[in-house]
Short mmCIF file of C-alpha atoms and ligand atoms in Angstrom, two decimals:
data_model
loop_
_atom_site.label_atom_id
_atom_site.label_comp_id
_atom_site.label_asym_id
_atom_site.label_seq_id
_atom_site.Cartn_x
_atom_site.Cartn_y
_atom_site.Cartn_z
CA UNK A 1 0.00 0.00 0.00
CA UNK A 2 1.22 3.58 -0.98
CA UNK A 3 -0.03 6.78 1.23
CA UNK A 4 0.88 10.22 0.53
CA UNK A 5 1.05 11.87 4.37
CA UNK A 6 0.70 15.43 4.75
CA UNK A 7 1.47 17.47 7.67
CA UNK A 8 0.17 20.97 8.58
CA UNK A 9 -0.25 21.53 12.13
CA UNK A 10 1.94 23.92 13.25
CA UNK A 11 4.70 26.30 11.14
CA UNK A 12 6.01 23.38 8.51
CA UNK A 13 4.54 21.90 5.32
CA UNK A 14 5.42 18.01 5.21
CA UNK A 15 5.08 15.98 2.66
CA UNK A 16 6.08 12.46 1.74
CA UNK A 17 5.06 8.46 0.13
CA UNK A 18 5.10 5.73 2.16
CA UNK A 19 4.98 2.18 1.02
CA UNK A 20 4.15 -0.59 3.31
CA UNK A 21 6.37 -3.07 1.50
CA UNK A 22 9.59 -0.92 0.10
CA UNK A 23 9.56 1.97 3.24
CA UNK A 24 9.58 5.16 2.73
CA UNK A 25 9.64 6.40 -1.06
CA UNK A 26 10.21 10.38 -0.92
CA UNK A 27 9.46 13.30 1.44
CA UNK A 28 9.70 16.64 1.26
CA UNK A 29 9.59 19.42 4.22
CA UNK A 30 8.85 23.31 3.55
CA UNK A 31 9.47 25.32 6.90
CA UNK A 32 8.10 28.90 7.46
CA UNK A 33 10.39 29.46 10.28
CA UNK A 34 11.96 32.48 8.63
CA UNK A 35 8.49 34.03 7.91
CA UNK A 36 7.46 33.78 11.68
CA UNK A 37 11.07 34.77 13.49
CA UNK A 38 10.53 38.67 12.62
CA UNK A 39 6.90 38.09 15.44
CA UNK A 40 9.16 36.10 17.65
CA UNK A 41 6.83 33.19 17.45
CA UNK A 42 4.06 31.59 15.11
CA UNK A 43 1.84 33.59 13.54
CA UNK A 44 -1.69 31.02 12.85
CA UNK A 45 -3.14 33.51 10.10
CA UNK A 46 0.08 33.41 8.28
CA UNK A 47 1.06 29.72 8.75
CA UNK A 48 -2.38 28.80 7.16
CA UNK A 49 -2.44 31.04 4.21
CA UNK A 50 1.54 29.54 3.81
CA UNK A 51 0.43 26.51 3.83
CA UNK A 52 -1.79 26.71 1.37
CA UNK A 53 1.21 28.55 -0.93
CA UNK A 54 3.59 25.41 -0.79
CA UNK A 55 1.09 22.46 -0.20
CA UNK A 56 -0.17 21.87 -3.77
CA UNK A 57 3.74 22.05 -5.12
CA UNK A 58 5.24 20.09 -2.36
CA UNK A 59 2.85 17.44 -3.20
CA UNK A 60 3.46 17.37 -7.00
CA UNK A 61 7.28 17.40 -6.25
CA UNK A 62 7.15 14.36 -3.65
CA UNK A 63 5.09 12.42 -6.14
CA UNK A 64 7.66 13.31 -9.17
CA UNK A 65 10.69 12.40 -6.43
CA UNK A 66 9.11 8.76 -5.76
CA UNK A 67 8.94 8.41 -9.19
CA UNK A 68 5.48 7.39 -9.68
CA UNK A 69 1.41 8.76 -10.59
CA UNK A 70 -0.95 9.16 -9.04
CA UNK A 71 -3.01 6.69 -9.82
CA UNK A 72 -0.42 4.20 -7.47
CA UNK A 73 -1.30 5.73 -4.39
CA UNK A 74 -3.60 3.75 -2.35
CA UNK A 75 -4.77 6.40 0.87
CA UNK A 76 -3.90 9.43 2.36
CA UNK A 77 -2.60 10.21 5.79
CA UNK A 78 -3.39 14.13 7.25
CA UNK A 79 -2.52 15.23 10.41
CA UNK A 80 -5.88 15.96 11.51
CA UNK A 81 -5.06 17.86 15.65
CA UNK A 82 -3.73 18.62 18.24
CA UNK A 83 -2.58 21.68 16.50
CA UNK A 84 -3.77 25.21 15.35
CA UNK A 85 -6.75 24.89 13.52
CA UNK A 86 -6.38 27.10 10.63
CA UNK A 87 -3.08 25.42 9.99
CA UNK A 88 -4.41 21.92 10.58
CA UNK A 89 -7.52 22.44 7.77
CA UNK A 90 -4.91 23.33 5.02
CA UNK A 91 -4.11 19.83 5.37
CA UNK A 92 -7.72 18.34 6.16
CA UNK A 93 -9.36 20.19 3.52
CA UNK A 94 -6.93 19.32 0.58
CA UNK A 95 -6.31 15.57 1.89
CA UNK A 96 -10.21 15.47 1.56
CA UNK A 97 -10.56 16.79 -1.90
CA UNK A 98 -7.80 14.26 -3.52
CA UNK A 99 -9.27 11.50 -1.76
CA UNK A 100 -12.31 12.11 -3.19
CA UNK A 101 -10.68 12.93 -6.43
CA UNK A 102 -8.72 9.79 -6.54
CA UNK A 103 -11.27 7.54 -4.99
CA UNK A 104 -9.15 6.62 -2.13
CA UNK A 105 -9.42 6.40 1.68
CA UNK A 106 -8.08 9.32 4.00
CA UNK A 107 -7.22 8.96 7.48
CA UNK A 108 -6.64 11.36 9.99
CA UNK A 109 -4.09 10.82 11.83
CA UNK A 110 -2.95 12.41 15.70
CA UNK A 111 -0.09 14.89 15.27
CA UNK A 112 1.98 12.98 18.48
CA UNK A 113 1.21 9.38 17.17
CA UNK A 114 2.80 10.37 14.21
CA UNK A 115 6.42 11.84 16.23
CA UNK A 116 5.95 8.28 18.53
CA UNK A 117 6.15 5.81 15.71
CA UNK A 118 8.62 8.22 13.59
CA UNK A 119 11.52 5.73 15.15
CA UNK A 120 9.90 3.09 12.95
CA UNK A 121 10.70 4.52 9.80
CA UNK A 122 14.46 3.54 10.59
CA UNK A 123 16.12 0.20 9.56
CA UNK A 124 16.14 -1.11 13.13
CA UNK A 125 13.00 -0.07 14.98
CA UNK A 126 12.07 -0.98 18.23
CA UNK A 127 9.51 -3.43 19.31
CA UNK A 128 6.41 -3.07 21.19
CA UNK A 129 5.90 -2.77 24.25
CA UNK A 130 8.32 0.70 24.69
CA UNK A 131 8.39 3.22 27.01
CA UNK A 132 8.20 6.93 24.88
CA UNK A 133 9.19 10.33 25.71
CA UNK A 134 7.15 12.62 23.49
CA UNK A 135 8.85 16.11 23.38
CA UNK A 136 8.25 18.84 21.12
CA UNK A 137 6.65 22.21 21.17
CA UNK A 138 3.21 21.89 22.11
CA UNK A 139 3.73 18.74 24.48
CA UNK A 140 5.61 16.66 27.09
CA UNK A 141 4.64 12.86 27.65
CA UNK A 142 5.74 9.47 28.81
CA UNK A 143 3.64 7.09 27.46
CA UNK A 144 3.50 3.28 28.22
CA UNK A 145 3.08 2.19 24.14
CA UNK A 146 1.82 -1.63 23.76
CA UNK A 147 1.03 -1.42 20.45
CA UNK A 148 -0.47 1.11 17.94
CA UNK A 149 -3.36 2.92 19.41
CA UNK A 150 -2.45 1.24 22.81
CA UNK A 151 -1.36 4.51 24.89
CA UNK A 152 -1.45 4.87 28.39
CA UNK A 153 -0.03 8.55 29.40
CA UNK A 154 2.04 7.67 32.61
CA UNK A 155 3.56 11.46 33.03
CA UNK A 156 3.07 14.88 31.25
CA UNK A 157 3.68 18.09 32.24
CA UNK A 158 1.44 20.27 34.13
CA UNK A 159 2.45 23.43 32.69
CA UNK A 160 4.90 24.37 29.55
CA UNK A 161 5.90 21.98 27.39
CA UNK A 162 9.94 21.23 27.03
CA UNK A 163 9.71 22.89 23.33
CA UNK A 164 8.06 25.51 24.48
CA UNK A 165 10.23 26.17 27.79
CA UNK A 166 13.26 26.03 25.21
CA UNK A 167 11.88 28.87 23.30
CA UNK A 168 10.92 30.99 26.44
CA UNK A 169 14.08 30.62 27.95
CA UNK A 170 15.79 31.10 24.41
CA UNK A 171 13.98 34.35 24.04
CA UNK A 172 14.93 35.87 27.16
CA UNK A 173 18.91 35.18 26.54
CA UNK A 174 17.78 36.97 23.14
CA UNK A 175 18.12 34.41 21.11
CA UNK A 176 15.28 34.08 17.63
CA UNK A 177 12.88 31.74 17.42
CA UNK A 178 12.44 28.70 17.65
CA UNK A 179 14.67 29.04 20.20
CA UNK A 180 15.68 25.33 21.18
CA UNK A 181 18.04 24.36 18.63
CA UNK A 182 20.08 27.97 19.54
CA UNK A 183 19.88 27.26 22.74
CA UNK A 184 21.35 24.31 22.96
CA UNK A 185 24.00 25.51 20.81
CA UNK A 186 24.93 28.16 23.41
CA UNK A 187 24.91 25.77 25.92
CA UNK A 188 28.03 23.91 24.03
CA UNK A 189 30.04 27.04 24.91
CA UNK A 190 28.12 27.05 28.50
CA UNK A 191 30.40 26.14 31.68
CA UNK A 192 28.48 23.49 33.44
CA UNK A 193 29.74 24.24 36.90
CA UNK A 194 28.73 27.99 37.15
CA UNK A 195 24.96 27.78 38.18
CA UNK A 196 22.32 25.09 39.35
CA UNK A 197 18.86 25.17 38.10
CA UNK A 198 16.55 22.90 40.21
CA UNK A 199 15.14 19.88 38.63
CA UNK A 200 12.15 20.03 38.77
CA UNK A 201 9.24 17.65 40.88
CA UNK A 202 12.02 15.37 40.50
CA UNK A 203 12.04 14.93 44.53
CA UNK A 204 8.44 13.73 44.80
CA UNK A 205 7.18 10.43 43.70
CA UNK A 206 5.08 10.32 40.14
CA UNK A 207 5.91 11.18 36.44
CA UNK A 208 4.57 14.86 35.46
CA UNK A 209 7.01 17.45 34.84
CA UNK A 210 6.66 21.01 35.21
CA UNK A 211 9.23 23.58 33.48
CA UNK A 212 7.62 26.67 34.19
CA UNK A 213 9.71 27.41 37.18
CA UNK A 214 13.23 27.29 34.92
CA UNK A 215 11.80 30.30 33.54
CA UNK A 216 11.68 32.43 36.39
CA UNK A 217 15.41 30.94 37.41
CA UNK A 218 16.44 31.98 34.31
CA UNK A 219 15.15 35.58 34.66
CA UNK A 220 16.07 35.75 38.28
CA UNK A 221 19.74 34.48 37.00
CA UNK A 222 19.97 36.83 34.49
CA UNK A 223 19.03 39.57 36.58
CA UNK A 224 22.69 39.67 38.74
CA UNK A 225 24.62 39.74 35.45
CA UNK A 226 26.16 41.81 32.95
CA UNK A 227 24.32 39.91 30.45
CA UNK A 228 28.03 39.03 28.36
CA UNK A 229 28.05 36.14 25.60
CA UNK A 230 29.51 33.92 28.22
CA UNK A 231 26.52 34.69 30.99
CA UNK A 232 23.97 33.89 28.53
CA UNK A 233 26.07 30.67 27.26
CA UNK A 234 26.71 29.77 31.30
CA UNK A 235 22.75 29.81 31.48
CA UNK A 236 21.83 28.34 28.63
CA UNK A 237 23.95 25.48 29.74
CA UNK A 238 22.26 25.23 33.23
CA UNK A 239 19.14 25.39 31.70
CA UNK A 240 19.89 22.41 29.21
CA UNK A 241 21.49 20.91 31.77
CA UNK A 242 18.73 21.07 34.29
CA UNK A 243 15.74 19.87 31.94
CA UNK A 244 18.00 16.90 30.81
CA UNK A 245 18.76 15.59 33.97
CA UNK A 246 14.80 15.85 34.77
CA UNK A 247 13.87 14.01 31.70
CA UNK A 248 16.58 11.23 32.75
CA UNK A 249 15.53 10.80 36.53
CA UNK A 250 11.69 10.64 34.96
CA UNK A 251 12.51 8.32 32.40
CA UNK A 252 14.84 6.13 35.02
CA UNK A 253 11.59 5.69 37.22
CA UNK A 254 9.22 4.99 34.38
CA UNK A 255 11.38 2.12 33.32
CA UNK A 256 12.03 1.00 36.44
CA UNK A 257 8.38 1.38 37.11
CA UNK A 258 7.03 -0.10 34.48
CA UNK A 259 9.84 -2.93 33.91
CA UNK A 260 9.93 -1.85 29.83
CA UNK A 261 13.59 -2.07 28.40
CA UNK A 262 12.94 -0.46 25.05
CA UNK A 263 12.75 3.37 25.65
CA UNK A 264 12.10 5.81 22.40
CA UNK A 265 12.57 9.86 22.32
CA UNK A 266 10.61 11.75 19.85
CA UNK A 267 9.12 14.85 18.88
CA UNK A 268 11.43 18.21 18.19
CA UNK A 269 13.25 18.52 21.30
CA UNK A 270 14.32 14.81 20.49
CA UNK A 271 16.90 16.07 18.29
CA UNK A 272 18.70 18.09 21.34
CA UNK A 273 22.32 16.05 21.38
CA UNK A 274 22.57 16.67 25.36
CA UNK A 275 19.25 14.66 25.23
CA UNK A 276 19.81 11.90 23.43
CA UNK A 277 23.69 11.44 24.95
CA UNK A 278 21.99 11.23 28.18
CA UNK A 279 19.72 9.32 27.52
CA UNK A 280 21.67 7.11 25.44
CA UNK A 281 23.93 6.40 28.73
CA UNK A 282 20.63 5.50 31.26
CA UNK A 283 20.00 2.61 28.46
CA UNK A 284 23.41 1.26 29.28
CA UNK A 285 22.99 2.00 33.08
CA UNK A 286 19.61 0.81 32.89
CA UNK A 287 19.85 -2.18 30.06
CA UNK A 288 17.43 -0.76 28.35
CA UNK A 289 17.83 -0.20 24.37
CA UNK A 290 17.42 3.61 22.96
CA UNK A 291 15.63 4.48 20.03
CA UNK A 292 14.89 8.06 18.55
CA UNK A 293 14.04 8.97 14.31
CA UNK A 294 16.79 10.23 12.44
CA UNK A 295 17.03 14.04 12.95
CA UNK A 296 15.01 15.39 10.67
CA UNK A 297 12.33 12.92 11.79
CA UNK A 298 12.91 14.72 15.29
CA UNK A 299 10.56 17.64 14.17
CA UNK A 300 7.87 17.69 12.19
CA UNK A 301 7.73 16.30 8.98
CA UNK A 302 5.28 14.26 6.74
CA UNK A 303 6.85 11.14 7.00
CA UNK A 304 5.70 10.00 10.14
CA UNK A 305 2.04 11.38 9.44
CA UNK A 306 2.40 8.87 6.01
CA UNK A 307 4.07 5.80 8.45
CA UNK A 308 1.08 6.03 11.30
CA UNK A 309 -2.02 6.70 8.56
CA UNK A 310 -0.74 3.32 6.57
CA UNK A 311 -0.56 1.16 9.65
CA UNK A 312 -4.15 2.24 10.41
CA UNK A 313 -5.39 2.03 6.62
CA UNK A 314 -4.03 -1.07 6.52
CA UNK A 315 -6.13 -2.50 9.54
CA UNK A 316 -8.88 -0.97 7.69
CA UNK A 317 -9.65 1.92 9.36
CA UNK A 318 -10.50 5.14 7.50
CA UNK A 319 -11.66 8.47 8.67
CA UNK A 320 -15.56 9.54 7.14
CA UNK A 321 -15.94 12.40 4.78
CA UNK A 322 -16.43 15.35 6.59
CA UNK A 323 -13.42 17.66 6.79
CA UNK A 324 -12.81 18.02 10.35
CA UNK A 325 -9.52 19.33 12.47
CA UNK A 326 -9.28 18.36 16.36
CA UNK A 327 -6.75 20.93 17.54
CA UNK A 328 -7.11 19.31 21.18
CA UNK A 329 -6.82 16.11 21.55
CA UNK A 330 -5.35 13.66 24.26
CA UNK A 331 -3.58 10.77 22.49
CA UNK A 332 -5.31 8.61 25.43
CA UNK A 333 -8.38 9.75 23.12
CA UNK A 334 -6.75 6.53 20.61
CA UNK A 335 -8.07 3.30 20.35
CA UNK A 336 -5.94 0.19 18.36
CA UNK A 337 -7.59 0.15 14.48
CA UNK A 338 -11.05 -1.63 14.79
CA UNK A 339 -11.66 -2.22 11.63
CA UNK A 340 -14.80 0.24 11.72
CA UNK A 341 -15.91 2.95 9.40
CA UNK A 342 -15.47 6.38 9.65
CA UNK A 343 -14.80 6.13 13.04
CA UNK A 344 -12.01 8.99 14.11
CA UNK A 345 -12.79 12.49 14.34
O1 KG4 B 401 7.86 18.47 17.13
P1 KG4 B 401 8.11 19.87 16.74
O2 KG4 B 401 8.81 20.12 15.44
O3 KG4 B 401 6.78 20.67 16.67
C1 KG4 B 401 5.73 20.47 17.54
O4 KG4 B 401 4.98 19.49 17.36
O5 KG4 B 401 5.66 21.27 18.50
O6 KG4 B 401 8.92 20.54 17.94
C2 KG4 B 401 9.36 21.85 17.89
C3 KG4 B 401 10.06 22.17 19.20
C4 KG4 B 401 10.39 23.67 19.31
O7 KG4 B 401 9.99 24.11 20.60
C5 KG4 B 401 11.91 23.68 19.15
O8 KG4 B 401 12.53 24.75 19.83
C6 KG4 B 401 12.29 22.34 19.77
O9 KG4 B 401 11.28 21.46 19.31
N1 KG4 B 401 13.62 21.89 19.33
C7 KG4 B 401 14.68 21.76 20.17
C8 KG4 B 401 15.78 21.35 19.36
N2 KG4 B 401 15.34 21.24 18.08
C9 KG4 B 401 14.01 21.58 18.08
N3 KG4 B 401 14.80 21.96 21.49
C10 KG4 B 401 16.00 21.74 22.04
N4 KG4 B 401 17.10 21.36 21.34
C11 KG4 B 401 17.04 21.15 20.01
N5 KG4 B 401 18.12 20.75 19.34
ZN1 ZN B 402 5.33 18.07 16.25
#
């Protein structure tokens, strides 16, 4: 089976095939990040009317890439929430119209299901049951993963997401957005041993998180300093430092907790190096194997939207014809495919 995925939740436009039996045929990403730095942050009015600019071409180019028509493709996979809504019905909306066109099923498919089976597009993915660490922009989860549509949310965090406490804390060492991947470069030139940050709700049983309170460390930090390259690089680090080393206690207990030994990272904050090193050396403390997508997997992309809508499709499930976004929904909200029409939102 061939799906064409397409991705429009947020600030990129992502595109790609997917075949069940040869992988993944071609993908293509657009990102409007430069169009949204000047605000400091996304704009919704302009990432819609963007994506409606580049998703028509991107499409036509990813089909050209793979190499085949149109006629080969079998269903389509849209990202149909959590996400902004304008953005998300770009997607929704033209995914619709082809299907019909084409006389082919659509699915829509959850934004964070797509970043949690991302790690299966690679050559060795992990097996179910895994523990996952979702981590991106909008959200922060551990999730106990049994199989596809089998979620149970063990931890999340009560307040900003790690994505989005990057990009706050980025801002205020005036740094553009997004923020995280800056950041974290910064933090390579950071010394490690100048300030602590708490970590935090790391001293109470449970698995939430809360990184609302780095912010206000940050800020009080900053306050008692000149503000030099070196400050902001010194905090940076501390910061990075600090919401790695809460991620790795969480993920220590979940494991423990839980008695999984596969553990996957995902979503954009996944791509942070200090992330994956660390967590890279609890799997060896912990014998547990590591899995995250390849980097540009990390954020989003079509790809995974493509690899999630198949699996479903292929179980049978489609999504009915009215063109619908979700831009909140709980990924506890899944069920496994069962095989009934028109059953997701
Ligand atoms: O998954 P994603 O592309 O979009 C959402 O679904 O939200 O994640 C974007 C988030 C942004 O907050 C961005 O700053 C963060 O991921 N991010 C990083 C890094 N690369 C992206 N945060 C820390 N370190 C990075 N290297
Ligand atoms: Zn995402």
């Amino acid at each position: 089976m061939i799906v064409l995925g397409i991705e429009t939740s947020c600030d990129e436009t992502g595109v790609a095939l997917y075949d069940s039996n040869k992988g993944l045929l071609s993908h293509h990403l657009y990102s409007q990040v430069e169009l949204h730095a000047v605000y400091g942050g996304v704009v919704p009015e302009i990432a819609s009317r963007d994506h409606i600019r580049k998703l028509i071409p991107l499409i036509k180019e990813t089909i050209k890439q793979a190499g085949i028509s149109h006629e080969q493709i079998d269903g389509i996979a849209y990202t149909a929430g959590p996400g902004l809504v304008g953005a998300l019905l770009v997607g929704v909306s033209t995914a619709r119209a082809l299907a019909w066109a084409w006389s082919i099923p659509a699915i829509g498919v959850h934004h964070m299901e797509g970043h949690l089976l991302a790690p299966m597009l690679e050559k060795n993915p992990p097996a179910y049951p895994f523990l996952a660490l979702l981590v991106s922009g909008g959200h922060t989860l551990l999730v106990k993963v049994d199989g596809i549509g089998l979620y149970t949310t063990l931890g999340e965090s009560l307040d900003d997401a790690a994505g989005e406490a990057f990009d706050k804390t980025a801002k205020m060492l005036g740094l553009d957005y997004p923020g995280g991947p800056l950041l974290a470069k910064l933090a390579e030139q950071g010394d490690p041993k100048r300030f602590h940050f708490p970590r935090p709700m790391t001293n109470r049983p449970g698995l939430d998180f809360s990184f609302s309170g780095l912010k206000t460390f940050t800020l009080n930090t900053m306050e008692g300093l000149s503000g030099s390259q070196q400050d902001r690089a010194d905090v940076a680090r501390a910061f990075q430092d600090a919401v790695v080393d809460t991620m790795i206690i969480k993920c220590r207990r979940a494991l423990r907790e839980t008695g999984l030994t596969t553990l996957i990272i995902a979503g954009g904050v996944s791509a942070n190096s200090a992330l994956r090193l660390g967590l890279e050396k609890l799997g060896k403390a912990e014998q547990a194997e590591v899995y995250y997508p390849r980097l540009e997997f990390c954020t989003d992309n079509g790809a995974m939207i493509a690899y999630a809508g198949c699996q479903r499709l292929l179980a049978g499930e489609n999504t009915a014809l009215e063109i619908n976004a979700t831009p909140r929904w709980p990924i506890n909200k899944l069920s496994a495919p069962n095989l009934a029409f028109g059953t997701r939102p």
